């Protein structure tokens, strides 16, 4: 199971990242662009192709690695319907009635083909809902969550990051309940989203568009129903409210404020939570970070109360909803001051400027990475006791692709080098990790200390680099946080815990590559030789 999860994640991630560059070139030609406007925070047209990229990556991975049953078929069918309507909407701005038709068609696809619907409701888990109640309730829920995620897509990386956190919570609870179907349907979307978010965090180079935001809401709604189905697992349907988190509360708060002010709840404005955080003085970066923290807290509550009764979960959610609604109305009436926030920012900027004046923070970390990372990769090629056949074949093919790209397409050499480093290091770490940990006692400790030192240098580079070679984003901190905390969660087996450490080390290596490629852009070929060595070594080790 662990290998299936790993490869389904990687396959979706790679397909998404490979599709984004060509789709960006096609976006202007086919008029799939998000234009600036009164309620938008961007100033220039941005391609709306992210949803297409991560949807294709996730669907392809599910087809290859996912369970072959009616549930999978219905999820793919409903997702394709919503994706098609979303792409159409991104091109021509559909009337809301046509968009609603697409959402209802997708909902009925999973209900009819997969039999996915609410079969119970909170406080009545023992009583099965009749079809005439369960089906309309499921349709309303799926349409509602599809639009809720769409409405939160107002800042760079916001809807994707919120969805990533919700899907992480769903995947972990599915793992705890041994629900392989939900797990293998969730992991590919996590991989695709991660590939998309690298291009979507502030300042975004692409948007997911309605095709992506509606699809994510729909998929999360379907997975939440499957996860909390009382006939399939131990969780209550009320838990879905906490798992979906802030998008629902944001929509509730917006509608509540509009009604309190005597306006139509369906007329768009700048009343969403991200608009309010910007209005009280937070920067784009800070607003997204705060919203990520709130969403992570709600997903954490879903985990903490996973075994609790509805008499505790539902009142807790109502209290949260009431608090959010009160904050919305207070902000709408100008009752939240912003002077303290602005003063704190001025003080923080002065303190940061003093720290940045120290030269060793700018020079030592990047020189350390330039020396240690290539040597580590070169030496580790000799370590694996055995390289699996499929990794050996793939590495050989990638070696040929990177070599041809560097030799004959020098203008695109950084992209080939980056791909070779990412793929080669992933495979190398995957086949060598066990060998490091089984070595004589001094080596495992040295191995962990080396990655710890690399992580510290990466953080110093990203935070104190005066040339802004590589800007951190809320996504970067989110990834580090998840990779560090995941192995220590209760109920995580040794194998899965090792997978969490593996992810943390990969993140350190990936950030190192980005820093080196930016800092030594005039030495791309030297870094290319490192990637070629790793891929060639893995290919040769397959036969030794």
Short mmCIF file of C-alpha atoms in Angstrom, two decimals:
data_model
loop_
_atom_site.label_atom_id
_atom_site.label_comp_id
_atom_site.label_asym_id
_atom_site.label_seq_id
_atom_site.Cartn_x
_atom_site.Cartn_y
_atom_site.Cartn_z
CA UNK A 1 0.00 0.00 0.00
CA UNK A 2 2.79 2.46 0.88
CA UNK A 3 4.44 2.06 -2.54
CA UNK A 4 1.07 2.59 -4.27
CA UNK A 5 0.50 5.78 -2.31
CA UNK A 6 4.01 7.03 -3.05
CA UNK A 7 3.86 6.39 -6.79
CA UNK A 8 0.30 7.70 -7.16
CA UNK A 9 1.38 10.92 -5.43
CA UNK A 10 4.55 11.30 -7.51
CA UNK A 11 2.78 10.47 -10.79
CA UNK A 12 0.11 13.11 -10.24
CA UNK A 13 2.70 15.69 -9.11
CA UNK A 14 4.92 15.16 -12.15
CA UNK A 15 2.09 15.17 -14.69
CA UNK A 16 0.73 18.42 -13.24
CA UNK A 17 4.11 20.14 -13.26
CA UNK A 18 4.86 18.90 -16.79
CA UNK A 19 1.52 20.19 -18.14
CA UNK A 20 1.67 23.68 -16.63
CA UNK A 21 4.32 25.22 -18.97
CA UNK A 22 2.59 24.18 -22.26
CA UNK A 23 -0.84 25.07 -20.88
CA UNK A 24 0.41 28.55 -19.96
CA UNK A 25 1.44 29.05 -23.58
CA UNK A 26 -1.99 27.94 -24.80
CA UNK A 27 -4.01 29.98 -22.28
CA UNK A 28 -3.81 33.29 -24.16
CA UNK A 29 -4.58 31.64 -27.50
CA UNK A 30 -7.76 30.02 -26.19
CA UNK A 31 -8.73 33.02 -24.00
CA UNK A 32 -8.42 31.18 -20.68
CA UNK A 33 -7.14 34.24 -18.80
CA UNK A 34 -8.23 35.92 -15.58
CA UNK A 35 -8.50 39.65 -16.23
CA UNK A 36 -7.97 42.28 -13.48
CA UNK A 37 -11.12 43.75 -11.99
CA UNK A 38 -12.65 45.65 -9.11
CA UNK A 39 -12.88 42.58 -6.85
CA UNK A 40 -9.50 41.12 -7.97
CA UNK A 41 -6.15 41.67 -6.25
CA UNK A 42 -3.94 41.02 -9.30
CA UNK A 43 -3.00 43.76 -11.79
CA UNK A 44 -2.26 41.76 -14.95
CA UNK A 45 -3.98 38.93 -16.86
CA UNK A 46 -3.10 35.51 -15.40
CA UNK A 47 -3.66 32.10 -17.11
CA UNK A 48 -6.47 30.07 -15.55
CA UNK A 49 -5.12 26.62 -16.40
CA UNK A 50 -4.04 25.24 -13.03
CA UNK A 51 -7.27 23.30 -12.56
CA UNK A 52 -6.80 21.54 -15.89
CA UNK A 53 -3.22 20.55 -14.99
CA UNK A 54 -3.84 19.07 -11.55
CA UNK A 55 -7.12 17.47 -12.65
CA UNK A 56 -5.41 15.58 -15.49
CA UNK A 57 -2.57 14.56 -13.17
CA UNK A 58 -4.96 13.31 -10.47
CA UNK A 59 -7.31 11.55 -12.91
CA UNK A 60 -4.44 9.78 -14.67
CA UNK A 61 -2.98 8.64 -11.35
CA UNK A 62 -6.36 7.41 -10.10
CA UNK A 63 -6.90 5.45 -13.33
CA UNK A 64 -3.53 3.76 -12.91
CA UNK A 65 -3.29 3.25 -9.15
CA UNK A 66 -6.83 3.68 -7.81
CA UNK A 67 -9.35 0.91 -7.06
CA UNK A 68 -11.26 -0.35 -10.08
CA UNK A 69 -14.84 -0.08 -8.86
CA UNK A 70 -18.03 1.92 -9.36
CA UNK A 71 -17.01 4.51 -6.77
CA UNK A 72 -13.83 5.37 -8.67
CA UNK A 73 -15.73 5.46 -11.97
CA UNK A 74 -18.37 7.80 -10.55
CA UNK A 75 -15.76 10.17 -9.05
CA UNK A 76 -13.92 10.36 -12.37
CA UNK A 77 -17.17 10.87 -14.32
CA UNK A 78 -18.48 13.57 -11.98
CA UNK A 79 -15.08 15.25 -11.91
CA UNK A 80 -14.84 15.30 -15.72
CA UNK A 81 -18.32 16.84 -16.00
CA UNK A 82 -17.43 19.59 -13.55
CA UNK A 83 -14.02 20.13 -15.16
CA UNK A 84 -15.62 20.50 -18.60
CA UNK A 85 -18.16 23.05 -17.38
CA UNK A 86 -15.43 24.85 -15.45
CA UNK A 87 -13.14 25.21 -18.47
CA UNK A 88 -16.13 26.45 -20.49
CA UNK A 89 -16.88 28.99 -17.74
CA UNK A 90 -13.23 30.15 -17.62
CA UNK A 91 -13.41 30.92 -21.34
CA UNK A 92 -16.80 32.62 -21.71
CA UNK A 93 -18.07 33.43 -18.16
CA UNK A 94 -21.16 31.23 -18.12
CA UNK A 95 -24.50 32.24 -16.71
CA UNK A 96 -24.93 30.95 -13.14
CA UNK A 97 -27.82 28.72 -14.26
CA UNK A 98 -25.55 26.79 -16.65
CA UNK A 99 -22.87 26.45 -13.98
CA UNK A 100 -25.49 25.18 -11.55
CA UNK A 101 -26.63 22.64 -14.17
CA UNK A 102 -23.07 21.29 -14.45
CA UNK A 103 -22.75 20.98 -10.68
CA UNK A 104 -26.06 19.13 -10.40
CA UNK A 105 -25.10 16.77 -13.25
CA UNK A 106 -21.80 15.97 -11.51
CA UNK A 107 -23.62 15.33 -8.23
CA UNK A 108 -26.08 12.94 -9.87
CA UNK A 109 -23.18 11.13 -11.58
CA UNK A 110 -21.69 10.08 -8.24
CA UNK A 111 -25.12 9.34 -6.77
CA UNK A 112 -26.35 7.15 -9.63
CA UNK A 113 -23.11 5.49 -10.79
CA UNK A 114 -21.32 5.18 -7.46
CA UNK A 115 -24.21 5.05 -5.02
CA UNK A 116 -22.56 7.86 -3.05
CA UNK A 117 -25.05 9.74 -0.91
CA UNK A 118 -25.85 10.64 2.67
CA UNK A 119 -27.26 7.55 4.33
CA UNK A 120 -27.47 9.09 7.80
CA UNK A 121 -27.41 12.49 9.45
CA UNK A 122 -26.06 13.72 12.81
CA UNK A 123 -28.01 12.57 15.88
CA UNK A 124 -29.69 9.84 13.76
CA UNK A 125 -26.79 7.54 12.85
CA UNK A 126 -28.82 4.37 13.40
CA UNK A 127 -31.67 5.42 11.11
CA UNK A 128 -31.09 5.07 7.37
CA UNK A 129 -32.20 8.07 5.34
CA UNK A 130 -34.78 7.34 2.65
CA UNK A 131 -33.78 8.12 -0.92
CA UNK A 132 -36.17 11.05 -1.23
CA UNK A 133 -34.26 12.80 1.59
CA UNK A 134 -30.72 11.47 1.08
CA UNK A 135 -30.44 12.27 -2.64
CA UNK A 136 -31.57 15.95 -2.49
CA UNK A 137 -29.46 16.47 0.64
CA UNK A 138 -26.39 15.06 -1.15
CA UNK A 139 -26.98 17.25 -4.21
CA UNK A 140 -27.38 20.39 -2.09
CA UNK A 141 -24.25 19.53 -0.10
CA UNK A 142 -22.06 18.88 -3.15
CA UNK A 143 -23.30 22.00 -4.96
CA UNK A 144 -22.77 24.04 -1.79
CA UNK A 145 -19.20 22.89 -1.14
CA UNK A 146 -18.28 23.30 -4.83
CA UNK A 147 -19.34 26.94 -4.69
CA UNK A 148 -17.85 27.51 -1.22
CA UNK A 149 -14.33 26.61 -2.41
CA UNK A 150 -14.88 28.68 -5.55
CA UNK A 151 -15.78 31.72 -3.44
CA UNK A 152 -12.59 31.44 -1.35
CA UNK A 153 -10.39 31.56 -4.46
CA UNK A 154 -9.54 35.23 -4.00
CA UNK A 155 -5.84 35.31 -3.07
CA UNK A 156 -2.81 33.58 -4.56
CA UNK A 157 -2.53 30.07 -3.16
CA UNK A 158 -5.59 30.43 -0.94
CA UNK A 159 -8.16 27.96 -2.32
CA UNK A 160 -5.45 25.44 -3.22
CA UNK A 161 -3.83 25.62 0.21
CA UNK A 162 -7.16 25.32 2.05
CA UNK A 163 -8.08 22.32 -0.10
CA UNK A 164 -4.66 20.76 0.47
CA UNK A 165 -5.15 20.96 4.25
CA UNK A 166 -8.66 19.49 4.06
CA UNK A 167 -7.48 16.66 1.83
CA UNK A 168 -4.61 15.94 4.24
CA UNK A 169 -7.14 15.58 7.05
CA UNK A 170 -9.37 13.33 4.95
CA UNK A 171 -6.39 11.17 3.92
CA UNK A 172 -5.16 10.74 7.48
CA UNK A 173 -8.58 9.81 8.84
CA UNK A 174 -9.01 7.38 5.94
CA UNK A 175 -5.67 5.84 6.89
CA UNK A 176 -6.76 5.47 10.53
CA UNK A 177 -10.01 3.77 9.47
CA UNK A 178 -8.28 1.55 6.86
CA UNK A 179 -10.41 3.03 4.07
CA UNK A 180 -8.16 2.23 1.09
CA UNK A 181 -10.66 3.57 -1.45
CA UNK A 182 -10.82 7.07 0.04
CA UNK A 183 -7.05 7.07 0.60
CA UNK A 184 -6.21 6.13 -3.01
CA UNK A 185 -8.67 8.73 -4.31
CA UNK A 186 -7.27 11.48 -2.07
CA UNK A 187 -3.50 11.08 -2.48
CA UNK A 188 -3.44 11.82 -6.26
CA UNK A 189 -5.22 15.13 -5.67
CA UNK A 190 -2.68 16.00 -2.99
CA UNK A 191 0.13 15.36 -5.48
CA UNK A 192 -1.53 17.37 -8.24
CA UNK A 193 -2.30 20.24 -5.88
CA UNK A 194 1.27 20.39 -4.65
CA UNK A 195 2.54 20.65 -8.22
CA UNK A 196 0.03 23.43 -8.93
CA UNK A 197 0.68 25.40 -5.74
CA UNK A 198 4.36 25.82 -6.57
CA UNK A 199 3.17 28.10 -9.42
CA UNK A 200 0.19 29.58 -7.59
CA UNK A 201 1.60 30.98 -4.36
CA UNK A 202 2.15 34.73 -4.19
CA UNK A 203 2.92 36.19 -6.66
CA UNK A 204 0.96 33.66 -8.70
CA UNK A 205 1.97 32.78 -12.25
CA UNK A 206 -1.21 30.76 -12.84
CA UNK A 207 -4.70 30.46 -11.33
CA UNK A 208 -6.75 27.30 -11.00
CA UNK A 209 -9.85 29.00 -12.43
CA UNK A 210 -13.42 27.89 -11.84
CA UNK A 211 -12.52 24.54 -13.38
CA UNK A 212 -10.13 23.88 -10.51
CA UNK A 213 -11.93 25.47 -7.57
CA UNK A 214 -15.29 23.85 -8.31
CA UNK A 215 -13.62 20.50 -8.95
CA UNK A 216 -11.74 20.66 -5.65
CA UNK A 217 -14.89 21.51 -3.71
CA UNK A 218 -16.79 18.71 -5.42
CA UNK A 219 -14.03 16.13 -4.79
CA UNK A 220 -13.68 17.14 -1.14
CA UNK A 221 -17.44 16.89 -0.69
CA UNK A 222 -17.56 13.41 -2.25
CA UNK A 223 -14.60 12.18 -0.18
CA UNK A 224 -16.11 13.64 3.00
CA UNK A 225 -19.36 11.75 2.34
CA UNK A 226 -17.45 8.51 1.72
CA UNK A 227 -15.28 8.97 4.80
CA UNK A 228 -18.18 9.74 7.16
CA UNK A 229 -20.59 7.15 5.75
CA UNK A 230 -21.72 5.19 8.82
CA UNK A 231 -21.97 1.99 6.75
CA UNK A 232 -18.31 2.25 5.70
CA UNK A 233 -16.49 3.61 8.73
CA UNK A 234 -16.70 4.89 12.32
CA UNK A 235 -16.95 8.63 11.68
CA UNK A 236 -20.00 10.85 12.02
CA UNK A 237 -21.29 12.94 9.07
CA UNK A 238 -20.93 16.00 11.33
CA UNK A 239 -17.16 15.60 11.07
CA UNK A 240 -17.38 16.68 7.41
CA UNK A 241 -18.20 20.24 8.56
CA UNK A 242 -14.87 20.52 10.39
CA UNK A 243 -12.91 18.79 7.63
CA UNK A 244 -14.17 21.21 4.99
CA UNK A 245 -13.41 23.98 7.40
CA UNK A 246 -13.11 27.63 6.50
CA UNK A 247 -14.72 27.71 3.01
CA UNK A 248 -18.11 26.84 4.51
CA UNK A 249 -17.68 29.32 7.36
CA UNK A 250 -16.48 32.03 4.98
CA UNK A 251 -19.54 31.55 2.76
CA UNK A 252 -21.81 31.58 5.82
CA UNK A 253 -20.18 34.77 7.12
CA UNK A 254 -20.42 36.56 3.75
CA UNK A 255 -24.09 35.67 3.33
CA UNK A 256 -24.82 36.66 6.95
CA UNK A 257 -23.16 40.07 6.57
CA UNK A 258 -24.94 40.80 3.30
CA UNK A 259 -28.32 39.91 4.80
CA UNK A 260 -27.58 41.97 7.93
CA UNK A 261 -26.85 44.97 5.70
CA UNK A 262 -30.04 44.45 3.69
CA UNK A 263 -28.28 43.31 0.49
CA UNK A 264 -28.73 40.26 -1.69
CA UNK A 265 -26.50 37.37 -0.49
CA UNK A 266 -25.75 36.42 -4.11
CA UNK A 267 -24.27 39.75 -5.29
CA UNK A 268 -20.47 39.65 -5.25
CA UNK A 269 -18.43 42.09 -3.17
CA UNK A 270 -15.18 42.35 -1.18
CA UNK A 271 -16.67 40.83 1.98
CA UNK A 272 -14.78 37.54 2.17
CA UNK A 273 -12.41 36.77 5.01
CA UNK A 274 -9.33 37.37 2.86
CA UNK A 275 -10.63 40.81 1.89
CA UNK A 276 -11.19 41.65 5.57
CA UNK A 277 -7.69 40.57 6.55
CA UNK A 278 -6.25 42.78 3.83
CA UNK A 279 -8.49 45.65 4.97
CA UNK A 280 -7.23 45.51 8.59
CA UNK A 281 -3.62 45.91 7.42
CA UNK A 282 -2.27 42.44 6.74
CA UNK A 283 -0.19 41.87 3.62
CA UNK A 284 -1.16 39.32 0.97
CA UNK A 285 1.45 36.93 2.39
CA UNK A 286 0.27 37.37 6.00
CA UNK A 287 -3.42 37.04 5.14
CA UNK A 288 -2.87 33.68 3.44
CA UNK A 289 -0.74 32.46 6.36
CA UNK A 290 -3.44 33.41 8.89
CA UNK A 291 -6.15 31.65 6.87
CA UNK A 292 -3.95 28.55 6.53
CA UNK A 293 -3.54 28.53 10.31
CA UNK A 294 -7.31 28.75 10.87
CA UNK A 295 -7.97 25.95 8.40
CA UNK A 296 -5.24 23.78 9.96
CA UNK A 297 -6.86 24.37 13.35
CA UNK A 298 -10.26 23.21 12.09
CA UNK A 299 -8.78 20.11 10.47
CA UNK A 300 -6.95 19.48 13.75
CA UNK A 301 -10.28 19.71 15.61
CA UNK A 302 -11.74 17.14 13.21
CA UNK A 303 -8.90 14.80 14.19
CA UNK A 304 -9.23 15.48 17.94
CA UNK A 305 -13.01 14.93 17.92
CA UNK A 306 -13.07 12.05 15.42
CA UNK A 307 -14.43 9.59 17.98
CA UNK A 308 -16.74 12.06 19.74
CA UNK A 309 -20.51 12.12 19.51
CA UNK A 310 -22.59 14.57 17.51
CA UNK A 311 -23.71 16.24 20.75
CA UNK A 312 -20.16 17.61 21.02
CA UNK A 313 -19.18 18.10 17.35
CA UNK A 314 -22.28 19.98 16.17
CA UNK A 315 -22.39 22.54 19.04
CA UNK A 316 -18.63 23.12 18.60
CA UNK A 317 -19.13 23.87 14.92
CA UNK A 318 -22.07 26.17 15.66
CA UNK A 319 -19.91 28.11 18.15
CA UNK A 320 -17.18 28.50 15.52
CA UNK A 321 -19.75 29.56 12.93
CA UNK A 322 -21.24 32.13 15.31
CA UNK A 323 -17.79 33.55 16.13
CA UNK A 324 -16.89 33.87 12.44
CA UNK A 325 -20.25 35.50 11.66
CA UNK A 326 -19.76 37.99 14.50
CA UNK A 327 -16.27 38.87 13.23
CA UNK A 328 -17.62 39.38 9.72
CA UNK A 329 -20.33 41.74 10.88
CA UNK A 330 -17.89 43.62 13.17
CA UNK A 331 -15.41 44.05 10.33
CA UNK A 332 -18.19 45.15 8.01
CA UNK A 333 -19.06 47.96 10.43
CA UNK A 334 -15.41 49.05 10.89
CA UNK A 335 -15.13 47.82 14.50
CA UNK A 336 -11.71 46.12 14.05
CA UNK A 337 -8.79 48.63 14.19
CA UNK A 338 -5.58 48.19 12.22
CA UNK A 339 -3.16 50.64 13.90
CA UNK A 340 -1.56 48.02 16.14
CA UNK A 341 -0.90 45.74 13.20
CA UNK A 342 0.77 48.53 11.22
CA UNK A 343 2.96 49.51 14.18
CA UNK A 344 4.07 45.92 14.70
CA UNK A 345 5.02 45.67 11.03
CA UNK A 346 7.19 48.81 11.18
CA UNK A 347 9.00 47.45 14.24
CA UNK A 348 9.47 44.06 12.59
CA UNK A 349 10.89 45.65 9.43
CA UNK A 350 13.49 47.61 11.42
CA UNK A 351 14.53 44.50 13.36
CA UNK A 352 14.84 42.48 10.16
CA UNK A 353 16.98 45.16 8.49
CA UNK A 354 19.46 45.04 11.37
CA UNK A 355 19.76 41.26 11.12
CA UNK A 356 20.20 41.36 7.35
CA UNK A 357 23.21 43.67 7.73
CA UNK A 358 25.29 40.74 9.05
CA UNK A 359 27.25 39.43 6.01
CA UNK A 360 27.70 35.85 7.18
CA UNK A 361 23.94 35.26 6.97
CA UNK A 362 24.09 36.05 3.26
CA UNK A 363 27.26 34.23 2.25
CA UNK A 364 27.89 31.19 4.45
CA UNK A 365 24.57 29.30 3.97
CA UNK A 366 24.59 29.30 0.17
CA UNK A 367 28.28 28.34 0.03
CA UNK A 368 27.61 25.47 2.44
CA UNK A 369 24.79 24.17 0.22
CA UNK A 370 26.90 24.59 -2.93
CA UNK A 371 29.58 22.34 -1.47
CA UNK A 372 27.55 19.78 0.50
CA UNK A 373 24.49 19.04 -1.67
CA UNK A 374 26.37 17.96 -4.85
CA UNK A 375 28.87 15.90 -2.83
CA UNK A 376 26.04 14.21 -0.94
CA UNK A 377 24.25 13.22 -4.16
CA UNK A 378 27.43 12.03 -5.88
CA UNK A 379 28.45 9.86 -2.92
CA UNK A 380 24.98 8.46 -2.24
CA UNK A 381 24.83 6.86 -5.72
CA UNK A 382 27.25 4.19 -4.42
CA UNK A 383 25.11 3.39 -1.38
CA UNK A 384 21.97 1.42 -2.44
CA UNK A 385 22.34 -2.32 -2.14
CA UNK A 386 19.80 -2.76 -4.95
CA UNK A 387 17.96 -0.49 -7.39
CA UNK A 388 14.47 -1.70 -8.42
CA UNK A 389 13.99 -2.51 -12.10
CA UNK A 390 11.37 0.17 -12.78
CA UNK A 391 13.46 2.93 -11.17
CA UNK A 392 16.51 1.81 -13.15
CA UNK A 393 14.63 1.96 -16.46
CA UNK A 394 13.02 5.33 -15.70
CA UNK A 395 16.38 6.79 -14.59
CA UNK A 396 18.02 5.65 -17.84
CA UNK A 397 15.30 7.28 -19.94
CA UNK A 398 15.51 10.50 -17.89
CA UNK A 399 19.30 10.50 -18.26
CA UNK A 400 18.91 10.49 -22.04
CA UNK A 401 16.25 13.25 -21.96
CA UNK A 402 18.31 15.54 -19.69
CA UNK A 403 21.49 14.95 -21.71
CA UNK A 404 19.73 15.77 -25.00
CA UNK A 405 18.06 18.83 -23.47
CA UNK A 406 21.28 20.26 -22.04
CA UNK A 407 23.23 19.55 -25.24
CA UNK A 408 20.79 20.66 -27.92
CA UNK A 409 18.36 23.08 -26.24
CA UNK A 410 20.62 25.32 -24.10
CA UNK A 411 17.90 27.95 -23.70
CA UNK A 412 15.80 25.41 -21.75
CA UNK A 413 18.76 23.82 -19.95
CA UNK A 414 17.68 25.04 -16.46
CA UNK A 415 14.35 23.24 -16.84
CA UNK A 416 16.00 19.97 -17.85
CA UNK A 417 18.53 20.29 -15.03
CA UNK A 418 15.80 21.05 -12.51
CA UNK A 419 13.77 18.04 -13.66
CA UNK A 420 16.82 15.77 -13.51
CA UNK A 421 17.70 16.93 -10.00
CA UNK A 422 14.14 16.58 -8.70
CA UNK A 423 13.53 13.14 -10.18
CA UNK A 424 17.04 11.80 -9.59
CA UNK A 425 17.14 12.87 -5.94
CA UNK A 426 13.67 11.46 -5.31
CA UNK A 427 14.63 8.05 -6.68
CA UNK A 428 18.06 8.16 -5.04
CA UNK A 429 16.65 8.96 -1.61
CA UNK A 430 13.94 6.32 -2.04
CA UNK A 431 16.41 3.48 -2.76
CA UNK A 432 19.18 4.60 -0.38
CA UNK A 433 17.33 5.60 2.78
CA UNK A 434 17.14 2.07 4.18
CA UNK A 435 20.86 1.51 3.52
CA UNK A 436 21.81 4.63 5.46
CA UNK A 437 19.67 3.62 8.43
CA UNK A 438 21.00 0.01 8.50
CA UNK A 439 24.63 1.14 8.44
CA UNK A 440 27.00 1.10 11.42
CA UNK A 441 25.89 3.30 14.37
CA UNK A 442 27.84 6.49 13.51
CA UNK A 443 26.40 6.73 9.99
CA UNK A 444 22.66 7.08 10.72
CA UNK A 445 23.36 9.85 13.24
CA UNK A 446 25.70 11.60 10.79
CA UNK A 447 23.04 11.24 8.07
CA UNK A 448 20.35 12.93 10.18
CA UNK A 449 22.75 15.64 11.39
CA UNK A 450 23.72 16.39 7.78
CA UNK A 451 20.10 16.90 6.76
CA UNK A 452 19.51 18.98 9.87
CA UNK A 453 22.43 21.26 8.94
CA UNK A 454 21.18 21.48 5.34
CA UNK A 455 17.69 22.41 6.58
CA UNK A 456 19.10 25.18 8.78
CA UNK A 457 21.16 26.58 5.88
CA UNK A 458 18.14 26.44 3.57
CA UNK A 459 16.06 28.42 6.07
CA UNK A 460 18.85 30.98 6.53
CA UNK A 461 19.17 31.39 2.75
CA UNK A 462 15.45 31.81 2.21
CA UNK A 463 14.98 34.24 5.09
CA UNK A 464 18.11 36.39 4.97
CA UNK A 465 19.19 36.45 1.34
CA UNK A 466 19.58 40.12 0.36
CA UNK A 467 19.28 39.30 -3.35
CA UNK A 468 15.83 37.65 -2.96
CA UNK A 469 17.00 34.67 -4.96
CA UNK A 470 14.19 32.54 -3.67
CA UNK A 471 11.16 33.90 -1.82
CA UNK A 472 9.43 31.79 0.78
CA UNK A 473 5.68 31.42 0.58
CA UNK A 474 3.04 30.20 3.02
CA UNK A 475 3.10 26.92 1.06
CA UNK A 476 6.77 26.38 1.95
CA UNK A 477 6.11 26.70 5.67
CA UNK A 478 3.01 24.53 5.34
CA UNK A 479 5.00 21.74 3.66
CA UNK A 480 7.75 21.84 6.27
CA UNK A 481 5.18 21.81 9.08
CA UNK A 482 3.30 18.81 7.65
CA UNK A 483 6.46 16.85 6.89
CA UNK A 484 7.80 17.39 10.41
CA UNK A 485 4.58 16.72 12.34
CA UNK A 486 3.22 13.79 10.31
CA UNK A 487 5.64 11.07 11.54
CA UNK A 488 4.71 11.84 15.16
CA UNK A 489 0.93 11.58 14.75
CA UNK A 490 -0.72 8.81 16.79
CA UNK A 491 -1.52 5.65 14.88
CA UNK A 492 1.14 6.15 12.21
CA UNK A 493 2.97 2.89 11.51
CA UNK A 494 6.76 2.65 11.24
CA UNK A 495 6.63 2.45 7.44
CA UNK A 496 4.37 5.47 7.09
CA UNK A 497 6.42 7.37 9.67
CA UNK A 498 9.53 6.70 7.59
CA UNK A 499 7.60 8.05 4.61
CA UNK A 500 7.06 11.29 6.54
CA UNK A 501 10.79 11.64 7.25
CA UNK A 502 11.43 10.85 3.60
CA UNK A 503 9.12 13.73 2.58
CA UNK A 504 10.89 16.12 4.98
CA UNK A 505 14.30 15.28 3.50
CA UNK A 506 12.98 15.67 -0.04
CA UNK A 507 11.66 19.13 0.82
CA UNK A 508 15.12 20.14 2.10
CA UNK A 509 16.76 18.88 -1.10
CA UNK A 510 14.20 20.54 -3.39
CA UNK A 511 14.62 23.91 -1.69
CA UNK A 512 18.40 23.47 -1.93
CA UNK A 513 18.13 22.92 -5.69
CA UNK A 514 16.04 26.04 -6.16
CA UNK A 515 18.47 28.14 -4.14
CA UNK A 516 21.49 26.80 -6.02
CA UNK A 517 19.87 27.28 -9.42
CA UNK A 518 19.07 30.89 -8.57
CA UNK A 519 22.37 31.70 -6.89
CA UNK A 520 24.55 30.03 -9.54
CA UNK A 521 22.52 30.59 -12.68
CA UNK A 522 25.79 30.90 -14.62
CA UNK A 523 26.80 27.36 -13.59
CA UNK A 524 23.74 25.45 -14.70
CA UNK A 525 25.80 22.92 -16.63
CA UNK A 526 27.78 21.96 -13.52
CA UNK A 527 24.53 21.26 -11.70
CA UNK A 528 23.38 19.41 -14.82
CA UNK A 529 26.41 17.12 -14.54
CA UNK A 530 25.34 16.27 -10.98
CA UNK A 531 21.84 15.36 -12.15
CA UNK A 532 23.25 13.28 -15.02
CA UNK A 533 25.58 11.46 -12.64
CA UNK A 534 22.70 10.56 -10.31
CA UNK A 535 20.43 9.33 -13.13
CA UNK A 536 23.25 7.45 -14.87
CA UNK A 537 24.34 5.88 -11.58
CA UNK A 538 20.82 4.66 -10.79
CA UNK A 539 20.49 3.22 -14.29
CA UNK A 540 23.83 1.39 -14.06
CA UNK A 541 23.23 0.17 -10.51
CA UNK A 542 20.13 -1.61 -11.77
CA UNK A 543 22.43 -4.12 -13.50
CA UNK A 544 25.14 -4.37 -10.81
#
